[in-house]
mmCIF file of C-alpha atoms in Angstrom:
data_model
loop_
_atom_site.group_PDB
_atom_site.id
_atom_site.type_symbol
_atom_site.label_atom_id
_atom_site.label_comp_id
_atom_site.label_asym_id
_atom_site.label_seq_id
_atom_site.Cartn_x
_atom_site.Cartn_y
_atom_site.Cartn_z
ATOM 1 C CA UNK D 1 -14.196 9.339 -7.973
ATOM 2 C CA UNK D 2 -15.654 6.173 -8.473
ATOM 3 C CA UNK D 3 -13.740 2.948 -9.692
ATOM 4 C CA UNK D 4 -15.517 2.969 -12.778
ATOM 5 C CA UNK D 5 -14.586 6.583 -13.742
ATOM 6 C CA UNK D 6 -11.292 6.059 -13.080
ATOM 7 C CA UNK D 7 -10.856 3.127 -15.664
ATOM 8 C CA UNK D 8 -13.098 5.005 -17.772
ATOM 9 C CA UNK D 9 -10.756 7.888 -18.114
ATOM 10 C CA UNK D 10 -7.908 5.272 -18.960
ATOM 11 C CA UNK D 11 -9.672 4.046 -21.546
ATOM 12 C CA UNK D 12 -10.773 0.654 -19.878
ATOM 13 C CA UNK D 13 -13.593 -1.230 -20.780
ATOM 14 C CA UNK D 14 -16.224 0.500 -18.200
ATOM 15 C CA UNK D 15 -19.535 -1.699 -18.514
ATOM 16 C CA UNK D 16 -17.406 -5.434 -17.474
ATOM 17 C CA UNK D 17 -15.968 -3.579 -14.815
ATOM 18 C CA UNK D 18 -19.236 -2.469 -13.342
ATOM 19 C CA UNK D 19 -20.746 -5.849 -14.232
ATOM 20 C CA UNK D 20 -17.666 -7.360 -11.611
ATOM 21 C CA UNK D 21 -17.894 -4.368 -8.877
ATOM 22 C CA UNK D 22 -21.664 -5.235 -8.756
ATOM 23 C CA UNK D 23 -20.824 -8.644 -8.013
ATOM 24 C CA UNK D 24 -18.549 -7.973 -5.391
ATOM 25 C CA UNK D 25 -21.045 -5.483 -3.903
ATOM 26 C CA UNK D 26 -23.289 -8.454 -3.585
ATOM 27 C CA UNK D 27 -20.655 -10.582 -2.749
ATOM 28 C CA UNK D 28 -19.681 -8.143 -0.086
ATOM 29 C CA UNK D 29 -20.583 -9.811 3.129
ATOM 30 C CA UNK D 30 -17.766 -9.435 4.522
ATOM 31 C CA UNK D 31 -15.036 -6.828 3.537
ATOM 32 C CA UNK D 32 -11.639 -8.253 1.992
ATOM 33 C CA UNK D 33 -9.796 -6.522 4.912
ATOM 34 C CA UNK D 34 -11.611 -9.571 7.329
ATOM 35 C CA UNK D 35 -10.429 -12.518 5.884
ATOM 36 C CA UNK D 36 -13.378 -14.796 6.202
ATOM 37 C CA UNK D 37 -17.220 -15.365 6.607
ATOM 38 C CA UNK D 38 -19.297 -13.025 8.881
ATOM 39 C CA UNK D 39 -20.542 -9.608 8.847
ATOM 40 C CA UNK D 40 -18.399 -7.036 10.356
ATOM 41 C CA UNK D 41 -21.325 -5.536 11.881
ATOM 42 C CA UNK D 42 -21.682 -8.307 14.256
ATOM 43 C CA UNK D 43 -20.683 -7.554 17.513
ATOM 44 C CA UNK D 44 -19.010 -11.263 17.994
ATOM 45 C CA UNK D 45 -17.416 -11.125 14.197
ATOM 46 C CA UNK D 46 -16.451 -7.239 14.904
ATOM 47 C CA UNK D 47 -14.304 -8.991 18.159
ATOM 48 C CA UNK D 48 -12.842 -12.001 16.780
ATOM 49 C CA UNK D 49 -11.363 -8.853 14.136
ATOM 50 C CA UNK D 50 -9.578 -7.630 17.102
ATOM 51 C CA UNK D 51 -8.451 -10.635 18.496
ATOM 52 C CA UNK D 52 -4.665 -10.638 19.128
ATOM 53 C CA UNK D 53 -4.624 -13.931 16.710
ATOM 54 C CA UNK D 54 -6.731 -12.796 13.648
ATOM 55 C CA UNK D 55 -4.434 -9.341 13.826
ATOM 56 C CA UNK D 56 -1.121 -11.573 13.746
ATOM 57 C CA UNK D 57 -2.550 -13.232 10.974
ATOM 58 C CA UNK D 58 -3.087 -10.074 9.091
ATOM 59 C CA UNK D 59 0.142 -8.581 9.903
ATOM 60 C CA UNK D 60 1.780 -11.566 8.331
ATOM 61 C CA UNK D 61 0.157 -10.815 4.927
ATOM 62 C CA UNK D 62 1.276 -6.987 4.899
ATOM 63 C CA UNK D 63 4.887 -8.078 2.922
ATOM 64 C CA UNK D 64 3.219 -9.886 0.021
ATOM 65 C CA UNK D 65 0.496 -7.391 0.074
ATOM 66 C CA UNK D 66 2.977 -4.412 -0.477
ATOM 67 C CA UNK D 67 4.921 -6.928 -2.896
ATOM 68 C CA UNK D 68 1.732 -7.075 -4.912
ATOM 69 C CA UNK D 69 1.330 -3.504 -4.923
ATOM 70 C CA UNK D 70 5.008 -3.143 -6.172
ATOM 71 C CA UNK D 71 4.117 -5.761 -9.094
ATOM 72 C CA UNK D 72 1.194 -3.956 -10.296
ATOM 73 C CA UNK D 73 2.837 -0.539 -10.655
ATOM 74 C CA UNK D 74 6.189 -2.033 -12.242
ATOM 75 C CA UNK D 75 3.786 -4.336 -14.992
ATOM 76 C CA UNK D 76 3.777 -2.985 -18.288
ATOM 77 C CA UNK D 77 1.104 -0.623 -19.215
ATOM 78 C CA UNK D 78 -0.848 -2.158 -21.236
ATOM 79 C CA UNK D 79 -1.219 -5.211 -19.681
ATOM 80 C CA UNK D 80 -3.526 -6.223 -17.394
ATOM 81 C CA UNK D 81 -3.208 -6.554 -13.497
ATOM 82 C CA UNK D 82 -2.720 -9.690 -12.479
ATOM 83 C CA UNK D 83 -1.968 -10.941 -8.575
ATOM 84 C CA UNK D 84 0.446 -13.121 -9.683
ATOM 85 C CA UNK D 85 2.381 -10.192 -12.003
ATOM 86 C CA UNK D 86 6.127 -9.962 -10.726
ATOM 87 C CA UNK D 87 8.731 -7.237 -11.247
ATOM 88 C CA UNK D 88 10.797 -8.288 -14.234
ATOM 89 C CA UNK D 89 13.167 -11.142 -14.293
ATOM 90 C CA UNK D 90 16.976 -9.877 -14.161
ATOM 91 C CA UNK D 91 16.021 -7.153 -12.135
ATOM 92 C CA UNK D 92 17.560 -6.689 -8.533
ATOM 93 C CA UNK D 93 15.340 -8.247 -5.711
ATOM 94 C CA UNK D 94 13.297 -9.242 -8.549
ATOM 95 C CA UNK D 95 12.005 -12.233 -6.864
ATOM 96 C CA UNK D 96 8.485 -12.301 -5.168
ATOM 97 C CA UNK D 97 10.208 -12.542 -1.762
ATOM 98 C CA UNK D 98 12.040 -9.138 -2.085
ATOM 99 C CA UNK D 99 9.961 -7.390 -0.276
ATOM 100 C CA UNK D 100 9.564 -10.578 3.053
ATOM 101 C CA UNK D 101 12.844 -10.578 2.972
ATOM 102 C CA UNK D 102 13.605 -7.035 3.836
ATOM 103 C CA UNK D 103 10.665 -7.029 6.615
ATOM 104 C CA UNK D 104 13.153 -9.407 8.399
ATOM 105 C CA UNK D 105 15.171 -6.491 8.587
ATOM 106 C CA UNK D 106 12.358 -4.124 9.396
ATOM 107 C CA UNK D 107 9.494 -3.239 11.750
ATOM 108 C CA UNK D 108 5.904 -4.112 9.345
ATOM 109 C CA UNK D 109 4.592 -0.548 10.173
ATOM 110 C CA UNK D 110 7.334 0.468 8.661
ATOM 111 C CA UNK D 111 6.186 -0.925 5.609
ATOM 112 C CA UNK D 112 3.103 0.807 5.220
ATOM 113 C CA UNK D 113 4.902 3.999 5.810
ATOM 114 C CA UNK D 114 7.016 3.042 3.302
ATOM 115 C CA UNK D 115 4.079 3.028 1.154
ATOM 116 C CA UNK D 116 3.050 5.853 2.268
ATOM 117 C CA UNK D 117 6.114 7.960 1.582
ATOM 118 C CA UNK D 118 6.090 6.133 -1.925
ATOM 119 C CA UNK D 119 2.730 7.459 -2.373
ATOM 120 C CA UNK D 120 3.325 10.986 -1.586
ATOM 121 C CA UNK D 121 6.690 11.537 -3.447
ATOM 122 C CA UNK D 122 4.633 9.802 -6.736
ATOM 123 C CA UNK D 123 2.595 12.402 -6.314
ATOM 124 C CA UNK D 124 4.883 15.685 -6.223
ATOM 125 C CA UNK D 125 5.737 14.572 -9.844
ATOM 126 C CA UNK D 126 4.953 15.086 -13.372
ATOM 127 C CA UNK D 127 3.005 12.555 -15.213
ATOM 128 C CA UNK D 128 6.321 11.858 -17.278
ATOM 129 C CA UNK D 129 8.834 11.580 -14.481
ATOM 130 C CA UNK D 130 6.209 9.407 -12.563
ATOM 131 C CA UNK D 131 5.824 6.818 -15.253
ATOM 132 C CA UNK D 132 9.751 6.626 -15.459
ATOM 133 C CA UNK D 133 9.769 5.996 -11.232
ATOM 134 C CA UNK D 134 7.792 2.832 -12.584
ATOM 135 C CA UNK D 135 10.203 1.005 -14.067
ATOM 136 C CA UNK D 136 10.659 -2.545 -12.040
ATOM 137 C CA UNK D 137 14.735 -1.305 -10.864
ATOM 138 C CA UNK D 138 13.501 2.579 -10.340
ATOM 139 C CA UNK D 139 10.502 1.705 -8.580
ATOM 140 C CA UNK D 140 12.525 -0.991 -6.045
ATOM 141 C CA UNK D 141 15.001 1.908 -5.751
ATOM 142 C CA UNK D 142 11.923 4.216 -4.589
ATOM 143 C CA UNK D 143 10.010 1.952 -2.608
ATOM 144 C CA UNK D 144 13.703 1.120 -0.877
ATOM 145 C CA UNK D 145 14.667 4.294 0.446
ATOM 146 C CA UNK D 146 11.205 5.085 1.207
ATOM 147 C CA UNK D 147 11.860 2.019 3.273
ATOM 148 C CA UNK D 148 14.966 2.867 4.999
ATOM 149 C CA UNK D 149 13.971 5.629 5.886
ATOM 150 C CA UNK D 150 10.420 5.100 7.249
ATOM 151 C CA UNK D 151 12.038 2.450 9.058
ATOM 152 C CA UNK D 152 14.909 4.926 10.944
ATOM 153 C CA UNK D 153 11.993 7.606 11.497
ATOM 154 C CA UNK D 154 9.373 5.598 13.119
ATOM 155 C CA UNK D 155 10.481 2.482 14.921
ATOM 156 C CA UNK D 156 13.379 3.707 17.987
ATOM 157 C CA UNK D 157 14.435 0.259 17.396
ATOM 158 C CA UNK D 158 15.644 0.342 13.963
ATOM 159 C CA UNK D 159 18.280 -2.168 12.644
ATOM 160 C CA UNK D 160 21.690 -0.670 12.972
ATOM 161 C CA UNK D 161 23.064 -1.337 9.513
ATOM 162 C CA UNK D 162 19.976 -1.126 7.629
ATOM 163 C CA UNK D 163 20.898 0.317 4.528
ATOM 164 C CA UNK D 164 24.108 -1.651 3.829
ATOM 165 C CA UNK D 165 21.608 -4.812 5.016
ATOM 166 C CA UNK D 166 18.836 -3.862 2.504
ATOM 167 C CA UNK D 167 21.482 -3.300 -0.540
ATOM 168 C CA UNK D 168 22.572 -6.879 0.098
ATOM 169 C CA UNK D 169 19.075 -7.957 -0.080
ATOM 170 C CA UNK D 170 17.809 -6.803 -3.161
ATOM 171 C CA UNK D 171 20.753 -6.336 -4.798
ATOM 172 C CA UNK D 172 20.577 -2.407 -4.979
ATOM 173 C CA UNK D 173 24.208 -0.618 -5.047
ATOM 174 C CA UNK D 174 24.674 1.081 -1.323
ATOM 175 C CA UNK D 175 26.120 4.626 -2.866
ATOM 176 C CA UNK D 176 22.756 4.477 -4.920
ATOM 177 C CA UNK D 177 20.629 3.780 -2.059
ATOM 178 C CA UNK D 178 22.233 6.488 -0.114
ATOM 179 C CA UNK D 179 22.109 8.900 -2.868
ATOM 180 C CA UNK D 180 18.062 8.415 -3.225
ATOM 181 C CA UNK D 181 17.979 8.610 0.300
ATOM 182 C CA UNK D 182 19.219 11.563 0.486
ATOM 183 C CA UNK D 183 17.014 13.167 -2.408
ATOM 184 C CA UNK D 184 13.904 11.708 -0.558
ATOM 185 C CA UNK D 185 14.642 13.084 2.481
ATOM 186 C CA UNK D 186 15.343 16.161 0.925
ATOM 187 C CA UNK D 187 11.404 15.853 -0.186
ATOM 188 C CA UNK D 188 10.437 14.691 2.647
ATOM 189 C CA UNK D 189 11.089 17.663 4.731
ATOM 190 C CA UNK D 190 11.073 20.524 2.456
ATOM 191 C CA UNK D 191 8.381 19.266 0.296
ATOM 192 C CA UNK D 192 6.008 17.159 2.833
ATOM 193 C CA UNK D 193 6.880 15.898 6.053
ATOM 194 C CA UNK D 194 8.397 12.812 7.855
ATOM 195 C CA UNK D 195 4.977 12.428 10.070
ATOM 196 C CA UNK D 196 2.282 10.148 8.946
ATOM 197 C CA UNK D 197 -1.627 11.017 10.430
ATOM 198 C CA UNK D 198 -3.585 7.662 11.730
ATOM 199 C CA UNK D 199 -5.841 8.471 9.274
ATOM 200 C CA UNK D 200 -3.443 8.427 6.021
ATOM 201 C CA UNK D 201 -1.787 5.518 7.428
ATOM 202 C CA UNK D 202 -5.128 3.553 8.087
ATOM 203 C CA UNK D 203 -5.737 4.345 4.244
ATOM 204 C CA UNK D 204 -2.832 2.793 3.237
ATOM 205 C CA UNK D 205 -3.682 -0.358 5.524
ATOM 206 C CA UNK D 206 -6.857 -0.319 4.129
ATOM 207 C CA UNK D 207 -5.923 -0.396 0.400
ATOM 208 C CA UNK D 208 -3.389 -2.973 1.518
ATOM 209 C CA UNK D 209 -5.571 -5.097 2.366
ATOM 210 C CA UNK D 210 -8.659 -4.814 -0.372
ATOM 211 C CA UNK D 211 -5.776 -4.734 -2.942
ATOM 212 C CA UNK D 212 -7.694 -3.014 -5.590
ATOM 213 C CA UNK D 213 -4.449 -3.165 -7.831
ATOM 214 C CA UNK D 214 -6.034 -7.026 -8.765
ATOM 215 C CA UNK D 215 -8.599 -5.534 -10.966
ATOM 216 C CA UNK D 216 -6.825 -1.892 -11.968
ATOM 217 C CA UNK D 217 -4.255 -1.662 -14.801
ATOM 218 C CA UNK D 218 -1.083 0.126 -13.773
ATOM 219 C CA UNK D 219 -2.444 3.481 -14.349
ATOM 220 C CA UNK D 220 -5.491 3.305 -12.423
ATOM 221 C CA UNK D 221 -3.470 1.596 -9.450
ATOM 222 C CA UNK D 222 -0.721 4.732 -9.753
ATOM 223 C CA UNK D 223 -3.812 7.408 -9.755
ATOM 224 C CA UNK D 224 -5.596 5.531 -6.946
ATOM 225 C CA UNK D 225 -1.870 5.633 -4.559
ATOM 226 C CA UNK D 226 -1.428 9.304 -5.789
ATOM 227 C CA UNK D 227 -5.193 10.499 -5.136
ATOM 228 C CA UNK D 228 -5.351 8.864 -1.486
ATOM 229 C CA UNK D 229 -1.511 10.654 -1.029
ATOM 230 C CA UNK D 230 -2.838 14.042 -1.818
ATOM 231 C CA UNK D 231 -6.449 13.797 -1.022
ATOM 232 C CA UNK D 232 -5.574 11.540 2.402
ATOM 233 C CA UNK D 233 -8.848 10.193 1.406
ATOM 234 C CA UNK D 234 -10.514 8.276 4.692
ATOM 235 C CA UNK D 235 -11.373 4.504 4.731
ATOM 236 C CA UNK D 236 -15.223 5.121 4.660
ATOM 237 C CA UNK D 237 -14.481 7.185 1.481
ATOM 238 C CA UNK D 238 -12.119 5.126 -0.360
ATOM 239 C CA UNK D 239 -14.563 1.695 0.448
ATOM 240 C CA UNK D 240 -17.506 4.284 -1.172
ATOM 241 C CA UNK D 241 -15.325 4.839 -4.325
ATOM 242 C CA UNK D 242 -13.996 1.135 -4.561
ATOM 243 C CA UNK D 243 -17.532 0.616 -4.601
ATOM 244 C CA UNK D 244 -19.515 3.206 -6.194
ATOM 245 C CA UNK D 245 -22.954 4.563 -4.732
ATOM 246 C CA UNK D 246 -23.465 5.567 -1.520
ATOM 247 C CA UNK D 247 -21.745 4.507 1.404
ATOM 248 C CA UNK D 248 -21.874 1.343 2.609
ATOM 249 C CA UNK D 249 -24.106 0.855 5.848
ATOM 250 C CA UNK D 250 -20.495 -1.683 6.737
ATOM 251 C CA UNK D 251 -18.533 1.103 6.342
ATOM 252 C CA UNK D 252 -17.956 2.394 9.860
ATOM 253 C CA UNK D 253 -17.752 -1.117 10.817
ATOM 254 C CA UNK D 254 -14.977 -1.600 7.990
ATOM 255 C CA UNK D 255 -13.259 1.089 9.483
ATOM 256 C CA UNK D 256 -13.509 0.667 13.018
ATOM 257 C CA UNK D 257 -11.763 -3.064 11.879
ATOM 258 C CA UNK D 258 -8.844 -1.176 9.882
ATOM 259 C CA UNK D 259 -8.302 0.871 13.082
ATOM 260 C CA UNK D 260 -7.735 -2.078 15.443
ATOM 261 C CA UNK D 261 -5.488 -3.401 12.547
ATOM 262 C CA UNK D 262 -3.289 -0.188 12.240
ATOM 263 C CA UNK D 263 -3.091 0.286 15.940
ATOM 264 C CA UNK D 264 -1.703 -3.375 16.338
ATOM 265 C CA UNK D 265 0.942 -2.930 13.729
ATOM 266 C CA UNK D 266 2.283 0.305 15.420
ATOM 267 C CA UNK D 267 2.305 -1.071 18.631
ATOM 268 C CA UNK D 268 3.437 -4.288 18.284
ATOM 269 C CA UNK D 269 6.248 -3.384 16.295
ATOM 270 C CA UNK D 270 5.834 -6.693 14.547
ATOM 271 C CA UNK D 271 9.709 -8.023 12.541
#
């Protein structure tokens, strides 16, 4: 569905949000995943993308990205998104470095499959144990484990003590992590799986990086994770609902950049 019907159905004001997604249609010269001026249909824009320097750069932004995510979904619900929304004061690894601080500890892939496990265990529930998951300490708690355990799973060179190492950084009790790690793994492989396609993954990346969650509320940031979790929604079609109408002619291009991105951050292995 488009943006606008998604807000719609929350109750949003519709006709200002169109008014702004039209602007950033025009606006759209280049896509928010490329950080800067130039159309990503260009052949020398589309390489300077790829270019070992410009991904580096990008990696760098994937902990405050996911931090920003994490802010959105923990805000209250009524209130509106906001990039510089935080989790709650007083509440462990509160602090907008929570989430750089424990990719010192991790691989950055692993934080997108973090997300990604996130995503998918959101989904599996109800509408009213969901919205309890999204309270700032339950949600840290989630995201954490989902952490951990992406972390073991899919980088062979996974911090030894990562767990205990994690609790110290965000302040999260180590029997607690270990008991919601062992519920989500539970999930995990009776329930979903531990594998992650390119193509969920590069949705993830993708969202990561356009950070809808700026202009959504909490709720249409939750549906938007849960939809691309069970839907595994490409790129091309999440860029056509961020933006409504038909596909963007950039869209392959937008892709094919979100690709090179994704392939760089499970190669390199980036801590």
């Amino acid at each position: 569905r488009p943006l606008t019907d998604i807000t719609r159905g929350l109750g949003a004001p519709a006709g200002p949000l169109r008014g702004m997604i039209a602007f950033r249609r025009r606006m759209h010269s280049a896509p928010l995943s490329v950080k800067g001026p130039g159309d990503p249909a260009d052949p020398d824009v589309a390489r300077s993308t790829r270019s070992p320097t410009h991904l580096q750069a990008r990696a760098r932004q994937v902990p405050g990205d996911v931090q920003e995510l994490l802010a959105v979904l923990a805000s209250p619900p009524s209130g509106p998104s906001s990039p510089l929304a935080r989790l709650s004061p007083g509440t462990p690894g509160a602090s907008p470095a929570a989430v750089g601080r424990m990719a010192g500890y991790v691989s950055t892939d692993s934080l997108v499959h973090g997300v990604v496990y996130m995503g998918r265990y959101l989904s599996h529930l109800g509408p009213e144990d969901r919205q309890a998951l999204l309270q700032p300490g339950a949600l840290l708690l989630l995201y954490t484990t989902s952490l951990v355990l992406a972390d073991k799973f899919h980088n062979d060179n996974a911090y030894d003590d990562l767990l205990p190492a994690l609790s110290i950084v965000t302040g999260l009790a180590p029997k607690t992590l270990r008991r919601k790690e062992v519920e989500l793994l539970g999930f995990l492989l009776n329930a979903s799986s531990m594998f992650v396609e390119e193509g969920e993954f590069d949705a993830v990346v993708y969202l990561l990086q356009e950070r809808p969650w700026r202009r959504l509320r909490r709720e249409g940031a939750l549906d938007l994770l849960v939809r691309t979790a069970r839907e595994h929604t490409g790129v091309e079609e999440l860029h056509r609902q961020l933006f409504t109408g038909p596909a963007s002619p950039k869209g392959a291009a937008i892709a094919s950049s979100i690709r090179a991105l994704s392939a760089y951050l499970r190669g390199a292995r980036t801590r």
